[in-house]
Structure formats: structure tokens, C-alpha cells
Coordinates of C-alpha atoms in Angstrom, one line a residue:
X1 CA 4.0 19.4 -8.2
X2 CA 5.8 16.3 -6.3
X3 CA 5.5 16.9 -2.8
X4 CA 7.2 14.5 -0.1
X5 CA 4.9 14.2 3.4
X6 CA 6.7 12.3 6.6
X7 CA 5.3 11.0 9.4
X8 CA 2.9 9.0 11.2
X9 CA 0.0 8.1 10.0
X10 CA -3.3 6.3 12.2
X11 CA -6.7 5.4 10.9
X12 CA -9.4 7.3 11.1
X13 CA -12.7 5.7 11.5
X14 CA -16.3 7.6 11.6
X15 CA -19.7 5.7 12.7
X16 CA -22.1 8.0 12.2
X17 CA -26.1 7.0 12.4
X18 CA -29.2 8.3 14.5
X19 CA -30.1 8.1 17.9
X20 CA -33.7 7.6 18.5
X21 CA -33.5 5.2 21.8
X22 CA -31.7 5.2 25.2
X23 CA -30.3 1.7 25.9
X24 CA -32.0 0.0 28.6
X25 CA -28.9 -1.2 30.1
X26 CA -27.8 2.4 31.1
X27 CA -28.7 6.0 30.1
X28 CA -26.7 6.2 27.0
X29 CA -27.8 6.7 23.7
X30 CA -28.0 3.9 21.0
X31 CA -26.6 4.7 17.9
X32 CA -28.1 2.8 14.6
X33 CA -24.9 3.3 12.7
X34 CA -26.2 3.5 8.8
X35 CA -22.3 4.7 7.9
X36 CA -18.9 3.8 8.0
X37 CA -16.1 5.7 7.0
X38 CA -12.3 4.6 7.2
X39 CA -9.5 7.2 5.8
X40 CA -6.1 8.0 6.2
X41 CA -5.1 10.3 9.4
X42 CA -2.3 12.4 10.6
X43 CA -0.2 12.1 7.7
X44 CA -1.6 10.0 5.4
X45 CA -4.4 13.2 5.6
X46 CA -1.8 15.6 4.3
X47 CA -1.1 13.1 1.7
X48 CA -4.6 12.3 0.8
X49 CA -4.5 16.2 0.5
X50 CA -2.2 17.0 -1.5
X51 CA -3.0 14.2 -4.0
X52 CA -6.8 14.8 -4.2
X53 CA -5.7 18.2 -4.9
X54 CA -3.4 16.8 -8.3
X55 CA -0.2 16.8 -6.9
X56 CA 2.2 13.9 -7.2
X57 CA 2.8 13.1 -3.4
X58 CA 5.5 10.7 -1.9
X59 CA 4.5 9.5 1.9
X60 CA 7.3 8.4 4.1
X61 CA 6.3 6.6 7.0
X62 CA 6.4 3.4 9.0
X63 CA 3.4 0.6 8.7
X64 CA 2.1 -2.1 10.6
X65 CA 1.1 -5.8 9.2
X66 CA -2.3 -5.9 10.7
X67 CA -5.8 -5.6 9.6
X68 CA -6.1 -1.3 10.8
X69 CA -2.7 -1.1 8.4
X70 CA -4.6 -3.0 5.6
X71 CA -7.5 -0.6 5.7
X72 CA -5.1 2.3 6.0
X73 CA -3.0 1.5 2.9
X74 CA -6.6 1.2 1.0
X75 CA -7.2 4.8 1.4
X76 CA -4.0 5.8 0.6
X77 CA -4.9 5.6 -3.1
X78 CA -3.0 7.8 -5.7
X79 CA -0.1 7.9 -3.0
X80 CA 3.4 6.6 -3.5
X81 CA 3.9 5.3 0.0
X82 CA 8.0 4.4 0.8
X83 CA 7.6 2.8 4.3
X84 CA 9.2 0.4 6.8
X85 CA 8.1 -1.5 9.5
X86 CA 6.5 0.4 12.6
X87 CA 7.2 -2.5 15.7
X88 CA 3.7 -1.7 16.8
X89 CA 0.0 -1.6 16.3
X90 CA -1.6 0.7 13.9
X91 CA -3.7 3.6 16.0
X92 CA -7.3 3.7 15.3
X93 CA -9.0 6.6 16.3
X94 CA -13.1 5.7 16.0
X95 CA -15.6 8.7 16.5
X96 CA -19.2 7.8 16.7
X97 CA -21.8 10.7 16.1
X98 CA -25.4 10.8 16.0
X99 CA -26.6 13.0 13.1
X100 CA -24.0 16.0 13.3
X101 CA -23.5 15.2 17.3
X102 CA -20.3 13.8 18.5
X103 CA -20.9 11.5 20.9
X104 CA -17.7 9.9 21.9
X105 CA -14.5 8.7 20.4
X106 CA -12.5 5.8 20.8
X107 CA -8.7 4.9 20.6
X108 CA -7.2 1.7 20.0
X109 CA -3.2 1.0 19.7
X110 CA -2.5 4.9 20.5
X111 CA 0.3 4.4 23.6
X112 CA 3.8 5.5 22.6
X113 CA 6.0 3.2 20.8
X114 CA 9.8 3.0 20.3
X115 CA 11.1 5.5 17.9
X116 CA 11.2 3.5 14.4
X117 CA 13.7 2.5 12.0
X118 CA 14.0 4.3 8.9
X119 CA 15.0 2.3 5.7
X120 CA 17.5 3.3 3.1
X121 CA 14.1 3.4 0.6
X122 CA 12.6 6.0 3.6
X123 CA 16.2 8.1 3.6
X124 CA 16.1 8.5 -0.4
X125 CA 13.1 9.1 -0.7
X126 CA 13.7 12.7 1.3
X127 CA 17.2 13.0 0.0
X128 CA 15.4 13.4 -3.6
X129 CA 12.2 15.6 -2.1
X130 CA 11.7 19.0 -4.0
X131 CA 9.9 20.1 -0.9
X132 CA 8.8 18.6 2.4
X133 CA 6.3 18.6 4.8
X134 CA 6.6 17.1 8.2
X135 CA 3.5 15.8 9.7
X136 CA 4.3 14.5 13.0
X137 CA 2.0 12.7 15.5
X138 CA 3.9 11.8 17.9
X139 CA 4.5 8.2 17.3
X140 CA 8.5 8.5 16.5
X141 CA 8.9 8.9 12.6
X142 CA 9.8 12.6 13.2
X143 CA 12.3 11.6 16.0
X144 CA 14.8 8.9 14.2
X145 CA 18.2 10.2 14.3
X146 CA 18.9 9.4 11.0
X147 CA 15.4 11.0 9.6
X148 CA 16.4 14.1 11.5
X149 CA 19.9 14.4 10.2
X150 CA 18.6 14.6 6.6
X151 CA 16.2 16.8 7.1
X152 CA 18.3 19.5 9.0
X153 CA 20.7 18.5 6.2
X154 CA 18.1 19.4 3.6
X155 CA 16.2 22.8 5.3
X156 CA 18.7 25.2 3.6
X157 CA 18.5 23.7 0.0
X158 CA 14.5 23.1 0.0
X159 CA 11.1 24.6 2.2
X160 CA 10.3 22.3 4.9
X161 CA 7.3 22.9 6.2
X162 CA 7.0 21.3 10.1
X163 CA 3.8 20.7 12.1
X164 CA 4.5 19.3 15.1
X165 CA 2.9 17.7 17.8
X166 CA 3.1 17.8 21.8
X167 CA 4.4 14.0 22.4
X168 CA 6.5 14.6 19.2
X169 CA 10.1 16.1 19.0
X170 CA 11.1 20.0 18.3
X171 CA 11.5 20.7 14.7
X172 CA 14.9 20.1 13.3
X173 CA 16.9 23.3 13.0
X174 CA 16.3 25.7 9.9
X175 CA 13.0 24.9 8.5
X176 CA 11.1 27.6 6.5
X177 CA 8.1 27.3 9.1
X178 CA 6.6 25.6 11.8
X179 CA 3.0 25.9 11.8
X180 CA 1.7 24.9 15.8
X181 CA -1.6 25.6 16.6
X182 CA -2.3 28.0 20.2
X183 CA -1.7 25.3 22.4
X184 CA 1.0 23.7 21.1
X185 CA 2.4 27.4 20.4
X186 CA 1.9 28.7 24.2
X187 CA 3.1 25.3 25.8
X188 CA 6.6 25.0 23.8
X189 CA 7.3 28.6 25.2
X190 CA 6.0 28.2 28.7
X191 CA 3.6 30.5 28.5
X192 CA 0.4 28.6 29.6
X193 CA -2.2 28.8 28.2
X194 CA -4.6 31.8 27.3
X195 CA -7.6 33.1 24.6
X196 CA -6.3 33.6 21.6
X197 CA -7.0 37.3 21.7
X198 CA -4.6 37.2 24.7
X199 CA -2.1 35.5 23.0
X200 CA -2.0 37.4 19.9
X201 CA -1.8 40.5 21.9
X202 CA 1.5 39.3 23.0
X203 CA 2.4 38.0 19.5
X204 CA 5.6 39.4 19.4
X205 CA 7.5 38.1 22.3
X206 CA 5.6 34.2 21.4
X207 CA 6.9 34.2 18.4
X208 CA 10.6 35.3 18.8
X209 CA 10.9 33.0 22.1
X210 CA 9.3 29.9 19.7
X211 CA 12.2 31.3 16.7
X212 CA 14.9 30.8 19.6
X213 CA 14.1 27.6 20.9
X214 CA 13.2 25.6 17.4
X215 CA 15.4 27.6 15.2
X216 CA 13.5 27.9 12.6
X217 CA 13.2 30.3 9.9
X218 CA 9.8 31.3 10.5
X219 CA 6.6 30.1 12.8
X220 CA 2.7 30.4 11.7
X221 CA 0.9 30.3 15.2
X222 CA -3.1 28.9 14.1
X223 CA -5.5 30.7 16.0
X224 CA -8.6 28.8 14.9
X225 CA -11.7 31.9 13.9
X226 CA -8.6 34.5 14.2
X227 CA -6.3 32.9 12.1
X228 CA -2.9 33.4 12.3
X229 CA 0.2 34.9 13.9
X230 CA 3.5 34.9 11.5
X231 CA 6.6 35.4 13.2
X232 CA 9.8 35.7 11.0
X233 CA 13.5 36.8 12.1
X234 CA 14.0 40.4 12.2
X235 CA 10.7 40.8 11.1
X236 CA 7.5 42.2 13.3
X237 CA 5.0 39.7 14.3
X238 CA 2.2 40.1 11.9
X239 CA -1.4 38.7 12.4
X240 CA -3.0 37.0 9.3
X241 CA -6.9 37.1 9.6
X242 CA -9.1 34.2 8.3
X243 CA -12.2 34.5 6.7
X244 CA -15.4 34.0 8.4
X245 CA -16.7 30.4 8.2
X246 CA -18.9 28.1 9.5
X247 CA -17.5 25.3 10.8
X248 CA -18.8 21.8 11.9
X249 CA -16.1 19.8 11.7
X250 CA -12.3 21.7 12.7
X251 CA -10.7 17.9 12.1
X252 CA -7.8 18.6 9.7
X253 CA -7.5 22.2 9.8
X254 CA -4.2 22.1 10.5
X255 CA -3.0 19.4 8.3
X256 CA -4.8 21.2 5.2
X257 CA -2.8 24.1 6.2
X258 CA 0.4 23.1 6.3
X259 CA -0.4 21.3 2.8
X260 CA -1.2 24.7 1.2
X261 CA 1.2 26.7 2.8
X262 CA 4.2 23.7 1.1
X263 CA 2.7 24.3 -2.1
X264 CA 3.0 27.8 -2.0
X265 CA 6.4 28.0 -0.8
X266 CA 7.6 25.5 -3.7
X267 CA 5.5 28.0 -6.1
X268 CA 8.2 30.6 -5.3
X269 CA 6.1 32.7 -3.3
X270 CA 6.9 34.5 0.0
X271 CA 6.3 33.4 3.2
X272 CA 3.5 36.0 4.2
X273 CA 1.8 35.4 0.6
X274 CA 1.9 31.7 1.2
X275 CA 0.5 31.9 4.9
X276 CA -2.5 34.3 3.8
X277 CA -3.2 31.8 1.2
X278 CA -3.1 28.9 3.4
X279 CA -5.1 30.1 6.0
X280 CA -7.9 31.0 3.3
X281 CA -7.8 27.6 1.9
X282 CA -7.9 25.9 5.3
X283 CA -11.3 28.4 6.5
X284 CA -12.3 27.2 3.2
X285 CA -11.8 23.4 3.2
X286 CA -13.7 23.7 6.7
X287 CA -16.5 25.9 5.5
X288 CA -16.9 22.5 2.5
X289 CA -17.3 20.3 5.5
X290 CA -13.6 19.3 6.1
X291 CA -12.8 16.3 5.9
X292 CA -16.0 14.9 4.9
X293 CA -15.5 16.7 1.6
X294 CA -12.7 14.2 1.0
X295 CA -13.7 11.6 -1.6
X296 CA -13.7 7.8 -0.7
X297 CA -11.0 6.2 -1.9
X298 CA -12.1 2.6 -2.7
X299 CA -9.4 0.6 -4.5
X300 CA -5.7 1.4 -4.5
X301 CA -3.4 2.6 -7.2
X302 CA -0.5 1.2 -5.4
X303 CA 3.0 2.9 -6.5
X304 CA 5.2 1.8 -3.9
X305 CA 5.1 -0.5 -1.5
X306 CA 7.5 -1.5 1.5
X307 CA 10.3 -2.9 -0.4
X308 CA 11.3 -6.0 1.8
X309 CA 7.5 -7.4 1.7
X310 CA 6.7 -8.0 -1.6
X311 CA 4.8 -10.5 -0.5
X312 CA 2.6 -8.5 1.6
X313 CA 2.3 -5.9 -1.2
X314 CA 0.5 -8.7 -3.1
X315 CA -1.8 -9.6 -0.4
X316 CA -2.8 -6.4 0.3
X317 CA -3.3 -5.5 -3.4
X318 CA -5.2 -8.7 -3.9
X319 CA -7.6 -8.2 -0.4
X320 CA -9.0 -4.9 -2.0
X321 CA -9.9 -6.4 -5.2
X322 CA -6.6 -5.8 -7.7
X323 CA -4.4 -7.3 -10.0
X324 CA -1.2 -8.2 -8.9
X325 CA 1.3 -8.7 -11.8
X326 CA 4.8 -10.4 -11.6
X327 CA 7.8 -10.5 -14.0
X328 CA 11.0 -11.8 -13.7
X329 CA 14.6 -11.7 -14.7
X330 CA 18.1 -11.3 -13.8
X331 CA 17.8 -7.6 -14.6
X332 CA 22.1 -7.5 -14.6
X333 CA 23.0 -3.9 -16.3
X334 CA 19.3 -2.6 -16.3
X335 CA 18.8 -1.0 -20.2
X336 CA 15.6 0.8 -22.3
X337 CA 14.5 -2.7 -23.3
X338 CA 13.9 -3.7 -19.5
X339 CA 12.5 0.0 -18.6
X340 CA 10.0 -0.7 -21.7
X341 CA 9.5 -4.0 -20.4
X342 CA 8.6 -3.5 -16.6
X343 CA 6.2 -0.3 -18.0
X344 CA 4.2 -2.7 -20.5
X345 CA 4.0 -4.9 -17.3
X346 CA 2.7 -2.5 -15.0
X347 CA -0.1 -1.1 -17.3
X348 CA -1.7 -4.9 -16.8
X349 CA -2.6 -4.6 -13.2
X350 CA -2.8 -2.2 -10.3
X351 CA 1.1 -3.2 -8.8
X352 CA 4.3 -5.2 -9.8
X353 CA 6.8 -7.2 -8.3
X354 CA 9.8 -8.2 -10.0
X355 CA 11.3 -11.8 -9.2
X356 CA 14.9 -11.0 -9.2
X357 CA 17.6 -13.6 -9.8
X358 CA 19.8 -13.3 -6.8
X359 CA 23.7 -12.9 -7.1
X360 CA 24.5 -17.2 -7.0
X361 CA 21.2 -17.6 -9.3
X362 CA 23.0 -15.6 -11.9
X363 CA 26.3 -17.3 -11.9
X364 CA 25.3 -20.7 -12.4
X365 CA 23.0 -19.3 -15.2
X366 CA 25.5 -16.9 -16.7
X367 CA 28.6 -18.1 -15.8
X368 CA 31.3 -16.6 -13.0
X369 CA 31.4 -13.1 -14.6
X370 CA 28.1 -12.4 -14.2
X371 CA 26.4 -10.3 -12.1
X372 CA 28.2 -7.2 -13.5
X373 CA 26.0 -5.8 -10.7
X374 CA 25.2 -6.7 -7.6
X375 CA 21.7 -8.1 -6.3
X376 CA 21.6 -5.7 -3.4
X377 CA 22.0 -2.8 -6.6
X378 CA 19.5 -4.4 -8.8
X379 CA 17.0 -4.3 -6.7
X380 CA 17.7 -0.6 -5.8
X381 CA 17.8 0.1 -9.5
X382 CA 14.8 -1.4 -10.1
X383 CA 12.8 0.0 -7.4
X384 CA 13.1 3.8 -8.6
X385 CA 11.1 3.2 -11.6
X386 CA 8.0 4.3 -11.0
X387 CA 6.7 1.2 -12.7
X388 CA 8.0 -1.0 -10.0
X389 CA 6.4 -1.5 -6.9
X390 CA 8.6 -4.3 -5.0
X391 CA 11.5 -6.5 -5.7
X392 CA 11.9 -10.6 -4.4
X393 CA 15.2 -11.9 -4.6
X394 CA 14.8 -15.8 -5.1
X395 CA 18.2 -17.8 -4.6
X396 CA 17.1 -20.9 -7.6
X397 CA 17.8 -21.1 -11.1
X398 CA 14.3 -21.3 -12.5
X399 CA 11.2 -18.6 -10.8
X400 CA 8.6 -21.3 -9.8
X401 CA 9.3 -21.4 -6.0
X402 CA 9.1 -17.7 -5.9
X403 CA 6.1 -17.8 -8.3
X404 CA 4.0 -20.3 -5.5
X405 CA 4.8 -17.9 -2.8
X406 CA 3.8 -14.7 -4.5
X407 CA 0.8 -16.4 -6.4
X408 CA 0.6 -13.3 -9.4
X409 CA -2.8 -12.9 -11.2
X410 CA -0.4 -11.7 -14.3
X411 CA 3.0 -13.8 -15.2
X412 CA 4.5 -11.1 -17.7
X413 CA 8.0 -12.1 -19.6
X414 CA 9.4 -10.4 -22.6
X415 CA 9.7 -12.6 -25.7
X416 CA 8.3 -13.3 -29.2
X417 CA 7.2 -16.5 -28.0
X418 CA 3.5 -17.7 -27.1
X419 CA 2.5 -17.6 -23.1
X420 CA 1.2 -20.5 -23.3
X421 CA 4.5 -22.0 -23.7
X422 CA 6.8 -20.8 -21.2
X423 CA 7.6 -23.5 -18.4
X424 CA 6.1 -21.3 -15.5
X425 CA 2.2 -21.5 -17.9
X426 CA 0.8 -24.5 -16.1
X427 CA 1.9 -23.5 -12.5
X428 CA 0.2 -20.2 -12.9
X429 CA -2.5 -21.7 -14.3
X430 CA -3.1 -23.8 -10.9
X431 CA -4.1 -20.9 -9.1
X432 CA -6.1 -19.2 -11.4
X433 CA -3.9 -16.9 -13.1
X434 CA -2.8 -16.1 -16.5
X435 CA 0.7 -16.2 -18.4
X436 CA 1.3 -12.8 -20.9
X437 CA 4.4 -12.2 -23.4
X438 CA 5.0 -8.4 -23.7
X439 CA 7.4 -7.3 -27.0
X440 CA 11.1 -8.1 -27.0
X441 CA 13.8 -5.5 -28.1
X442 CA 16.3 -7.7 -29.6
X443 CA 18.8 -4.8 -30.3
X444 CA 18.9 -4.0 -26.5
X445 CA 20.3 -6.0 -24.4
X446 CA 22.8 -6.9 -21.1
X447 CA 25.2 -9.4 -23.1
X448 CA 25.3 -6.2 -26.0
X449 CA 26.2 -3.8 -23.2
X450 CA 28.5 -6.0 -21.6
X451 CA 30.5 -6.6 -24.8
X452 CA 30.3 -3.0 -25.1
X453 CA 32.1 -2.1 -22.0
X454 CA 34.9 -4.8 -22.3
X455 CA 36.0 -3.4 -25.7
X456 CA 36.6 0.3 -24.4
X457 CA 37.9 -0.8 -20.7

């Protein structure tokens, strides 16, 4: 199933050892931290979900350029990320533990930042989402105007599934569900805060006050060892019990339920089917150790990158150990040669980045009718292949400028000629990297399509 997640995202980072020693410095514990774990948090969790669990998952979200960013795109493996620049640091949340003991946690880069851009990448990518789930953290992805516009846009037509956050924004209008935990549930409808027992007692009027002031079509109130209070319009408040479990860890509960319950709804299945479901497969991911079940995600399958850094995208890909491959090409009328072309490309390495001819480039090479197309609409046609992970325009006639910057462990072109002959061979070569020729369909081509369309215009 292709599910889209948008939000923030932070990295999570556990230390976990043994404490056998006070320090002599003060009476605290020293931890001898044999351990270290860094994964994907607040959305990037849901996504890390979703796609250990087989689905095809599409994060949108905004990134930093820092080292916390770096690690956190690492464990994003398997995930098409579409992202634009955040204009802050990336929060890093760092829980020590001793044994299963937690001891402390610390936060780095967590204060509130301006609300983000979003990128016209960002805006298509939910404009083409089969379903949606909103993962907000609070840090201003959830609250761009624009972001919000398309997804109120979008909540009759798809299920949106929105789990919100204190610091964050109210949910847009019309979403299937919003899924807040007690506190969250209890302080969007003034009503302070209480035991769960007390608040599902009074299920009713909680849930048709949150209905009136988010909108929304539905809201799944978590109750932690309780589980869950569904409140739908016209319909009673119904309480969804969860299973007993033994939990160690509650960290992600919430996000793995508002994973399940997205997949459910997209199934076709109703709302009060989906929640039970959800809820069961939240007590169980819990009772498997949460999110310490998750596998490590060690190198990254990168699928989409931040399309105006391509450069980045090939340092980052490079830092953990991958291939970076390149191509090149005016790309003017894209046609099945090039598709086949870029996808031969892409099965060398782990992401490419196609050197695009820009608009001036392309005239003096092809004369002043050429581009048929626009640069600005090359590169957006070339970035929704799947195969394609980031486009750089470069304004000369010939790719080697480009080619130093980027610095590709893979030079692909399409031709029936031998690598070591094209021009750009010895400049790759400087830096360690290798020239490959990938098959040429003669039949298809731009000039043939070109010729085409001026005969029947």
C-alpha cells in the first residue's frame, strides 16, 4: 500500500549500558554505555513503521544540513523522503538508561522554530497521496498555510488520519480521525485533567466537544492500559478495550497507532473495525518491546532526496558508505528510451542525480528552437520517476564543471560506444570513480518526436 506521512521528524538517540559505580564527583550514577542507538522519531517513526511493515511510504517533511539531519536521513532507509529546508537545527532527543532503568533524557535543538516553507516537491507529493497520515510534533510542518490548505482540500476525497500535538496546530477541518492521547484529549476541551477511568466515564460530552472544535469526522481518545474512546458524529461514544500487555517501553504507542489505524481505513474498512484493530496492534507492538523491536537500519536506500541539493544528496549517500551515480543529458521531451535509460542507471548505485542541461545550454547545442520544454519542467519531469533521486541544472555546454562538484562514483551515459572513451572518462577517473555506457534505443528519441509533432501541428 503507498501511504504518505507529514510532519516533523527529530532524532532519537538511546545510550543504554550498566551502572555499577557512583561518580565521585557527585552522587549520580555512571553509566558504562556498551550501546548506541540512533533512529528516526516523531514522523520519521510512523514512516519507519509503515515501511518495516511492507508498505511503500512517502515522508514529507522539512530537514536540516547538519550532522543530527545526516544520522536521521540514515535511518530513514526504504523511505521516499520529499523534503525542504527546516531554518533550524535538527532536535535530538538522547535517553540514557542503565539496564531497563531510565535514567534521564536529554534535548538538544528542541525550542520552537518559525513555521517552514513547503516546496512545490512537498505540495505534490500530498496532492498525489492515496491516504495520509499527519504526524505532527509541533515544530511547524503541520502549520504552513499552504500544507494546510491541501490537506483540508484533500480530507473529503481521501482518510487523513491526524495525531496532533500540544505546541502544534488544531487539525485541519474534515479529517476521518484525530487520534490524541488523554492529555492532549482533556486539555483541547478544557477539561483538565483526570484518570482515565474518569475521563471515559464522561466519554460522551469529550468527545462531541473535541468533534466541535476540530471538525473532524471522528476522534480516537488513547487511554494507555484502557485503550480507547471513539467518538463519531451522531454516533454514541464507544469505548474500545485493549488487550492486556506488559509494557516496558510506551515510546511510540501512539505513532504505531495512528499507522495501523491509516492502513485500515485505506483497506476500506470502518472506522470502529479499524480503531479495534489499531489499538490491538499498538498493545501488541508494545508487548514486542516497542520500539526496540524496530530493526537497525544501517545504509540507506535513498529514493528521494531534497530536490534543490543534489549535492547534498551525494554527500550524504557517500558519508554512509553508498554509491552515488550520475547521468546527464538535455532530457528535452522526456521519452521510453530516457525512462529505460535513468532505470538502468539507477540499478548501479544506491541514488542518482541527473546533470540537466539548462534552458541557454540547450540552445547553443541545439539550436534556438530547442528546449521544446522548459528547464524548470525537465527537472520536474524527471524527478517523478521513481528512479530519480535529484536533478542539477548546470548552465555550460559540456558536464565537467558540474561533474567536479558532484564528484559521482558512477558516470552513466547511453550509447553504443566504449566508457572509456567519452570526454568526461579521465576527469572521473581523477577522483576515483568509473565511466559506464548503458544501451541506446536508437528508434526513440527527442529529434524523432520533435519531427513528429511539427508534421501534425
Amino acid at each position: 500500500m503507498r501511504i504518505t506521512v507529514v510532519g516533523d521528524v527529530l532524532l532519537d538517540v538511546d545510550l543504554s549500558g550498566e551502572a555499577t559505580r557512583l561518580c565521585p564527583d557527585a552522587p549520580v550514577p555512571v553509566v558504562d554505555v556498551s550501546d548506541v542507538r540512533r533512529r528516526a522519531g516523531g514522523a520519521g517513526l510512523v514512516a519507519r513503521m509503515l515501511a518495516h511493515d511492507g508498505h511503500r511510504v512517502t515522508l514529507v517533511t522539512v530537514l536540516s544540513d547538519d550532522d543530527a539531519s545526516l544520522a536521521l536521513e540514515g535511518a530513514l532507509a526504504g523511505v521516499r523522503v520529499v523534503s525542504g529546508p527546516s531554518g533550524a537545527r535538527t532536535p535530538v532527543k538522547t535517553r540514557v538508561r542503565a539496564g531497563r532503568q531510565p535514567l534521564v533524557r536529554v534535548d538538544e535543538g528542541c525550542g520552537q522554530p518559525d513555521v517552514p516553507a513547503a516546496t512545490p516537491g512537498m505540495l505534490r507529493a500530498l496532492d498525489q497521496a492515496e491516504v495520509i497520515v499527519v504526524a505532527d510534533y509541533g515544530r511547524g510542518v503541520a502549520a504552513n498555510p499552504e500544507i494546510r490548505e491541501l490537506l483540508e482540500a484533500r480530507a473529503g476525497d481521501i482518510p487523513i488520519v491526524w495525531d496532533p500535538h500540544p505546541s502544534g496546530p488544531v487539525p485541519v477541518r474534515g479529517v476521518a480521525v484525530v487520534t490524541p492521547n488523554l492529555s492532549e484529549a482533556a486539555r483541547a476541551a478544557d477539561s483538565g485533567t483526570g484518570t482515565p477511568a474518569a475521563i471515559a466515564a464522561v466519554g460522551s460530552a469529550l468527545g462531541t466537544t473535541l468533534l466541535e472544535r476540530w471538525q473532524s469526522q471522528a476522534v480516537l481518545v488513547t487511554m494507555g492500559e484502557l485503550g480507547g474512546l471513539l467518538s463519531q458524529r451522531h454516533t454514541a461514544a464507544v469505548t474500545i478495550p485493549a488487550p492486556a500487555t506488559k509494557v516496558t517501553d510506551p515510546c511510540g504507542a501512539g505513532d504505531r497507532l495512528a499507522a495501523s489505524l491509516a492502513v485500515h481505513l485505506a483497506e476500506g474498512r470502518c472506522l470502529s473495525d479499524a480503531a479495534e484493530l489499531a489499538i490491538n496492534e499498538a498493545a501488541a507492538f508494545l508487548g514486542a518491546g516497542g520500539v526496540a523491536s524496530l530493526p537497525d537500519r544501517h545504509r540507506p536506500v535513498w529514493h528521494h532526496s531534497r530536490e534543490e541539493d543534489a549535492v547534498g544528496l551525494a554527500r550524504r549517500v557517500r558519508s554512509d558508505g553508498g554509491t552515488v551515480v550520475a547521468t546527464g543529458g538535455c532530457f528535452d521531451l522526456l521519452h521510453a528510451g530516457h525512462a529505460r535509460t535513468l532505470a538502468a542507471a539507477r540499478a548501479l548505485g544506491d541514488c542518482l542525480v541527473v546533470c540537466l542541461n539548462s534552458d541557454e545550454s540547450v540552445r547553443r547545442i541545439k539550436g534556438d528552437q530547442r528546449p521544446i520544454v522548459s528547464q524548470e519542467d525537465r527537472a520536474e519531469l524527471l524527478l517523478a520517476l521513481e528512479c530519480v533521486d535529484a536533478v542539477l541544472i548546470f548552465g555550460e555546454d559540456t558536464p565537467e564543471a558540474c561533474l567536479d562538484t558532484l564528484r559521482p562514483d558512477v558516470w552513466v551515459k547511453g550509447g553504443d560506444y566504449r566508457a572509456s572513451e567519452l570526454p568526461e572518462a579521465g576527469l572521473v577517473e581523477s577522483w576515483g570513480g568509473r565511466c559506464v555506457t548503458v544501451p541506446f534505443h536508437q528508434a526513440r528519441s527527442t529529434s524523432v518526436l520533435a519531427d513528429a509533432l511539427a508534421k501534425v501541428s
